[in-house]
Amino acid sequence: QVQLVESGGGAVQAGGSLRLSCSASGSIFGTPAMAWYRQAPGKPREFVALIDPSGRTNYVGSVKGRFTISRDNAKNTVYLQMNSLKPEDTAVYYCNTIVRSDTYWGQGTQVTVSS
């Protein structure tokens, strides 16, 4: 079992910044790829960013140049630095990983961006 706990969400005005954290614990087995997803009200959950074990990253087009995913392997923690936030970034943000073919999700953290 793997437990993921997100933190760092909140309410900001457009143009502001937030940093999300996701702490992983349990039977992690090495350094799996970690990802962030988000789900806005009435919309399906969407991929936001991923970082693989070697540190390579991938982003959805709408956040490229504004969001940065990073990880601290010693702390089993992944971060999402979000800059130049827009109202359309408003969503619940979820941390995700796959370990030995099992998919794990955190409980989510709310991000609200006002115009």
mmCIF file with all atom_site columns, C-alpha atoms in Angstrom:
data_model
loop_
_atom_site.group_PDB
_atom_site.id
_atom_site.type_symbol
_atom_site.label_atom_id
_atom_site.label_alt_id
_atom_site.label_comp_id
_atom_site.label_asym_id
_atom_site.label_entity_id
_atom_site.label_seq_id
_atom_site.pdbx_PDB_ins_code
_atom_site.Cartn_x
_atom_site.Cartn_y
_atom_site.Cartn_z
_atom_site.occupancy
_atom_site.B_iso_or_equiv
_atom_site.pdbx_formal_charge
_atom_site.auth_seq_id
_atom_site.auth_comp_id
_atom_site.auth_asym_id
_atom_site.auth_atom_id
_atom_site.pdbx_PDB_model_num
ATOM 1   C CA . GLN A 1 1   ? 0.000   0.000  0.000   1.00 0.00 ? 1   GLN A CA 1
ATOM 2   C CA . VAL A 1 2   ? 1.082   3.536  -0.790  1.00 0.00 ? 2   VAL A CA 1
ATOM 3   C CA . GLN A 1 3   ? -0.311  6.632  0.861   1.00 0.00 ? 3   GLN A CA 1
ATOM 4   C CA . LEU A 1 4   ? -0.217  10.030 -0.845  1.00 0.00 ? 4   LEU A CA 1
ATOM 5   C CA . VAL A 1 5   ? -0.949  13.222 1.066   1.00 0.00 ? 5   VAL A CA 1
ATOM 6   C CA . GLU A 1 6   ? -1.248  16.546 -0.745  1.00 0.00 ? 6   GLU A CA 1
ATOM 7   C CA . SER A 1 7   ? -0.927  19.991 0.801   1.00 0.00 ? 7   SER A CA 1
ATOM 8   C CA . GLY A 1 8   ? -0.456  23.591 -0.236  1.00 0.00 ? 8   GLY A CA 1
ATOM 9   C CA . GLY A 1 9   ? -3.744  24.408 -1.920  1.00 0.00 ? 9   GLY A CA 1
ATOM 10  C CA . GLY A 1 10  ? -5.612  27.607 -1.280  1.00 0.00 ? 10  GLY A CA 1
ATOM 11  C CA . ALA A 1 11  ? -7.246  30.674 -2.777  1.00 0.00 ? 11  ALA A CA 1
ATOM 12  C CA . VAL A 1 12  ? -5.259  33.212 -4.783  1.00 0.00 ? 12  VAL A CA 1
ATOM 13  C CA . GLN A 1 13  ? -5.923  35.975 -7.248  1.00 0.00 ? 13  GLN A CA 1
ATOM 14  C CA . ALA A 1 14  ? -5.119  35.613 -10.925 1.00 0.00 ? 14  ALA A CA 1
ATOM 15  C CA . GLY A 1 15  ? -1.413  36.037 -11.518 1.00 0.00 ? 15  GLY A CA 1
ATOM 16  C CA . GLY A 1 16  ? -0.523  34.622 -8.133  1.00 0.00 ? 16  GLY A CA 1
ATOM 17  C CA . SER A 1 17  ? 1.453   31.535 -7.202  1.00 0.00 ? 17  SER A CA 1
ATOM 18  C CA . LEU A 1 18  ? 0.992   28.410 -5.134  1.00 0.00 ? 18  LEU A CA 1
ATOM 19  C CA . ARG A 1 19  ? 3.221   25.438 -4.380  1.00 0.00 ? 19  ARG A CA 1
ATOM 20  C CA . LEU A 1 20  ? 1.620   22.056 -3.909  1.00 0.00 ? 20  LEU A CA 1
ATOM 21  C CA . SER A 1 21  ? 3.355   19.189 -2.129  1.00 0.00 ? 21  SER A CA 1
ATOM 22  C CA . CYS A 1 22  ? 2.642   15.473 -2.195  1.00 0.00 ? 22  CYS A CA 1
ATOM 23  C CA . SER A 1 23  ? 4.260   13.240 0.383   1.00 0.00 ? 23  SER A CA 1
ATOM 24  C CA . ALA A 1 24  ? 4.381   9.518  -0.351  1.00 0.00 ? 24  ALA A CA 1
ATOM 25  C CA . SER A 1 25  ? 4.705   6.784  2.240   1.00 0.00 ? 25  SER A CA 1
ATOM 26  C CA . GLY A 1 26  ? 4.292   3.035  2.469   1.00 0.00 ? 26  GLY A CA 1
ATOM 27  C CA . SER A 1 27  ? 5.530   0.352  0.089   1.00 0.00 ? 27  SER A CA 1
ATOM 28  C CA . ILE A 1 28  ? 6.942   2.697  -2.543  1.00 0.00 ? 28  ILE A CA 1
ATOM 29  C CA . PHE A 1 29  ? 9.722   0.412  -3.913  1.00 0.00 ? 29  PHE A CA 1
ATOM 30  C CA . GLY A 1 30  ? 12.234  2.825  -5.357  1.00 0.00 ? 30  GLY A CA 1
ATOM 31  C CA . THR A 1 31  ? 11.364  6.076  -7.111  1.00 0.00 ? 31  THR A CA 1
ATOM 32  C CA . PRO A 1 32  ? 8.274   5.618  -9.275  1.00 0.00 ? 32  PRO A CA 1
ATOM 33  C CA . ALA A 1 33  ? 7.016   8.254  -11.647 1.00 0.00 ? 33  ALA A CA 1
ATOM 34  C CA . MET A 1 34  ? 4.815   10.783 -9.896  1.00 0.00 ? 34  MET A CA 1
ATOM 35  C CA . ALA A 1 35  ? 2.104   12.904 -11.457 1.00 0.00 ? 35  ALA A CA 1
ATOM 36  C CA . TRP A 1 36  ? -0.369  15.664 -10.749 1.00 0.00 ? 36  TRP A CA 1
ATOM 37  C CA . TYR A 1 37  ? -3.919  15.649 -12.073 1.00 0.00 ? 37  TYR A CA 1
ATOM 38  C CA . ARG A 1 38  ? -6.743  18.105 -11.544 1.00 0.00 ? 38  ARG A CA 1
ATOM 39  C CA . GLN A 1 39  ? -10.509 18.064 -11.697 1.00 0.00 ? 39  GLN A CA 1
ATOM 40  C CA . ALA A 1 40  ? -12.644 21.150 -12.109 1.00 0.00 ? 40  ALA A CA 1
ATOM 41  C CA . PRO A 1 41  ? -16.357 21.096 -11.215 1.00 0.00 ? 41  PRO A CA 1
ATOM 42  C CA . GLY A 1 42  ? -18.385 19.286 -13.858 1.00 0.00 ? 42  GLY A CA 1
ATOM 43  C CA . LYS A 1 43  ? -15.290 18.239 -15.802 1.00 0.00 ? 43  LYS A CA 1
ATOM 44  C CA . PRO A 1 44  ? -13.333 14.986 -16.014 1.00 0.00 ? 44  PRO A CA 1
ATOM 45  C CA . ARG A 1 45  ? -10.041 14.623 -14.220 1.00 0.00 ? 45  ARG A CA 1
ATOM 46  C CA . GLU A 1 46  ? -7.168  15.732 -16.424 1.00 0.00 ? 46  GLU A CA 1
ATOM 47  C CA . PHE A 1 47  ? -3.430  15.151 -16.471 1.00 0.00 ? 47  PHE A CA 1
ATOM 48  C CA . VAL A 1 48  ? -1.330  18.167 -15.459 1.00 0.00 ? 48  VAL A CA 1
ATOM 49  C CA . ALA A 1 49  ? 2.304   17.117 -15.058 1.00 0.00 ? 49  ALA A CA 1
ATOM 50  C CA . LEU A 1 50  ? 4.552   14.102 -14.551 1.00 0.00 ? 50  LEU A CA 1
ATOM 51  C CA . ILE A 1 51  ? 8.102   13.519 -13.386 1.00 0.00 ? 51  ILE A CA 1
ATOM 52  C CA . ASP A 1 52  ? 9.809   10.195 -14.019 1.00 0.00 ? 52  ASP A CA 1
ATOM 53  C CA . PRO A 1 53  ? 12.466  8.502  -11.865 1.00 0.00 ? 53  PRO A CA 1
ATOM 54  C CA . SER A 1 54  ? 15.276  10.199 -13.784 1.00 0.00 ? 54  SER A CA 1
ATOM 55  C CA . GLY A 1 55  ? 13.718  13.646 -13.403 1.00 0.00 ? 55  GLY A CA 1
ATOM 56  C CA . ARG A 1 56  ? 12.333  14.026 -16.890 1.00 0.00 ? 56  ARG A CA 1
ATOM 57  C CA . THR A 1 57  ? 9.104   15.988 -16.949 1.00 0.00 ? 57  THR A CA 1
ATOM 58  C CA . ASN A 1 58  ? 5.998   16.280 -19.067 1.00 0.00 ? 58  ASN A CA 1
ATOM 59  C CA . TYR A 1 59  ? 3.182   18.840 -18.924 1.00 0.00 ? 59  TYR A CA 1
ATOM 60  C CA . VAL A 1 60  ? -0.216  19.426 -20.393 1.00 0.00 ? 60  VAL A CA 1
ATOM 61  C CA . GLY A 1 61  ? -0.018  22.250 -22.881 1.00 0.00 ? 61  GLY A CA 1
ATOM 62  C CA . SER A 1 62  ? -2.163  24.672 -20.901 1.00 0.00 ? 62  SER A CA 1
ATOM 63  C CA . VAL A 1 63  ? 0.343   24.832 -18.009 1.00 0.00 ? 63  VAL A CA 1
ATOM 64  C CA . LYS A 1 64  ? 3.646   24.728 -19.887 1.00 0.00 ? 64  LYS A CA 1
ATOM 65  C CA . GLY A 1 65  ? 5.844   27.635 -18.903 1.00 0.00 ? 65  GLY A CA 1
ATOM 66  C CA . ARG A 1 66  ? 3.756   28.357 -15.788 1.00 0.00 ? 66  ARG A CA 1
ATOM 67  C CA . PHE A 1 67  ? 3.916   25.151 -13.729 1.00 0.00 ? 67  PHE A CA 1
ATOM 68  C CA . THR A 1 68  ? 7.009   23.239 -12.656 1.00 0.00 ? 68  THR A CA 1
ATOM 69  C CA . ILE A 1 69  ? 7.008   19.723 -11.234 1.00 0.00 ? 69  ILE A CA 1
ATOM 70  C CA . SER A 1 70  ? 9.941   18.575 -9.135  1.00 0.00 ? 70  SER A CA 1
ATOM 71  C CA . ARG A 1 71  ? 10.767  15.870 -6.633  1.00 0.00 ? 71  ARG A CA 1
ATOM 72  C CA . ASP A 1 72  ? 12.884  15.231 -3.572  1.00 0.00 ? 72  ASP A CA 1
ATOM 73  C CA . ASN A 1 73  ? 13.592  11.502 -3.632  1.00 0.00 ? 73  ASN A CA 1
ATOM 74  C CA . ALA A 1 74  ? 15.101  11.524 -0.157  1.00 0.00 ? 74  ALA A CA 1
ATOM 75  C CA . LYS A 1 75  ? 11.814  12.837 1.218   1.00 0.00 ? 75  LYS A CA 1
ATOM 76  C CA . ASN A 1 76  ? 9.560   10.858 -1.161  1.00 0.00 ? 76  ASN A CA 1
ATOM 77  C CA . THR A 1 77  ? 7.917   14.154 -1.993  1.00 0.00 ? 77  THR A CA 1
ATOM 78  C CA . VAL A 1 78  ? 6.846   15.705 -5.270  1.00 0.00 ? 78  VAL A CA 1
ATOM 79  C CA . TYR A 1 79  ? 6.065   19.383 -5.735  1.00 0.00 ? 79  TYR A CA 1
ATOM 80  C CA . LEU A 1 80  ? 4.065   21.438 -8.193  1.00 0.00 ? 80  LEU A CA 1
ATOM 81  C CA . GLN A 1 81  ? 5.092   25.096 -8.384  1.00 0.00 ? 81  GLN A CA 1
ATOM 82  C CA . MET A 1 82  ? 2.270   27.005 -10.019 1.00 0.00 ? 82  MET A CA 1
ATOM 83  C CA . ASN A 1 83  ? 2.927   30.541 -11.234 1.00 0.00 ? 83  ASN A CA 1
ATOM 84  C CA . SER A 1 84  ? 0.849   33.017 -13.222 1.00 0.00 ? 84  SER A CA 1
ATOM 85  C CA . LEU A 1 85  ? -2.293  31.259 -12.086 1.00 0.00 ? 85  LEU A CA 1
ATOM 86  C CA . LYS A 1 86  ? -5.478  31.755 -14.065 1.00 0.00 ? 86  LYS A CA 1
ATOM 87  C CA . PRO A 1 87  ? -9.128  31.303 -13.061 1.00 0.00 ? 87  PRO A CA 1
ATOM 88  C CA . GLU A 1 88  ? -9.269  28.259 -15.345 1.00 0.00 ? 88  GLU A CA 1
ATOM 89  C CA . ASP A 1 89  ? -6.669  26.593 -13.120 1.00 0.00 ? 89  ASP A CA 1
ATOM 90  C CA . THR A 1 90  ? -9.323  26.351 -10.404 1.00 0.00 ? 90  THR A CA 1
ATOM 91  C CA . ALA A 1 91  ? -9.735  22.675 -9.529  1.00 0.00 ? 91  ALA A CA 1
ATOM 92  C CA . VAL A 1 92  ? -9.018  19.980 -7.001  1.00 0.00 ? 92  VAL A CA 1
ATOM 93  C CA . TYR A 1 93  ? -5.445  18.834 -7.579  1.00 0.00 ? 93  TYR A CA 1
ATOM 94  C CA . TYR A 1 94  ? -4.560  15.193 -7.026  1.00 0.00 ? 94  TYR A CA 1
ATOM 95  C CA . CYS A 1 95  ? -1.234  13.448 -6.658  1.00 0.00 ? 95  CYS A CA 1
ATOM 96  C CA . ASN A 1 96  ? -0.856  10.118 -8.454  1.00 0.00 ? 96  ASN A CA 1
ATOM 97  C CA . THR A 1 97  ? 1.581   7.277  -8.752  1.00 0.00 ? 97  THR A CA 1
ATOM 98  C CA . ILE A 1 98  ? 1.658   3.711  -10.005 1.00 0.00 ? 98  ILE A CA 1
ATOM 99  C CA . VAL A 1 99  ? 3.546   1.114  -8.001  1.00 0.00 ? 99  VAL A CA 1
ATOM 100 C CA . ARG A 1 100 ? 3.696   -2.503 -9.167  1.00 0.00 ? 100 ARG A CA 1
ATOM 101 C CA . SER A 1 101 ? 0.693   -1.966 -11.455 1.00 0.00 ? 101 SER A CA 1
ATOM 102 C CA . ASP A 1 102 ? -1.441  -0.489 -8.668  1.00 0.00 ? 102 ASP A CA 1
ATOM 103 C CA . THR A 1 103 ? -2.636  3.104  -9.062  1.00 0.00 ? 103 THR A CA 1
ATOM 104 C CA . TYR A 1 104 ? -2.724  5.378  -6.040  1.00 0.00 ? 104 TYR A CA 1
ATOM 105 C CA . TRP A 1 105 ? -4.338  8.774  -5.549  1.00 0.00 ? 105 TRP A CA 1
ATOM 106 C CA . GLY A 1 106 ? -4.148  11.352 -2.805  1.00 0.00 ? 106 GLY A CA 1
ATOM 107 C CA . GLN A 1 107 ? -7.221  12.934 -1.263  1.00 0.00 ? 107 GLN A CA 1
ATOM 108 C CA . GLY A 1 108 ? -6.819  16.108 -3.303  1.00 0.00 ? 108 GLY A CA 1
ATOM 109 C CA . THR A 1 109 ? -6.202  19.732 -2.441  1.00 0.00 ? 109 THR A CA 1
ATOM 110 C CA . GLN A 1 110 ? -8.397  22.612 -3.603  1.00 0.00 ? 110 GLN A CA 1
ATOM 111 C CA . VAL A 1 111 ? -6.920  25.430 -5.680  1.00 0.00 ? 111 VAL A CA 1
ATOM 112 C CA . THR A 1 112 ? -9.165  28.426 -6.313  1.00 0.00 ? 112 THR A CA 1
ATOM 113 C CA . VAL A 1 113 ? -8.051  31.300 -8.543  1.00 0.00 ? 113 VAL A CA 1
ATOM 114 C CA . SER A 1 114 ? -10.194 34.426 -8.622  1.00 0.00 ? 114 SER A CA 1
ATOM 115 C CA . SER A 1 115 ? -10.165 37.008 -11.394 1.00 0.00 ? 115 SER A CA 1
#
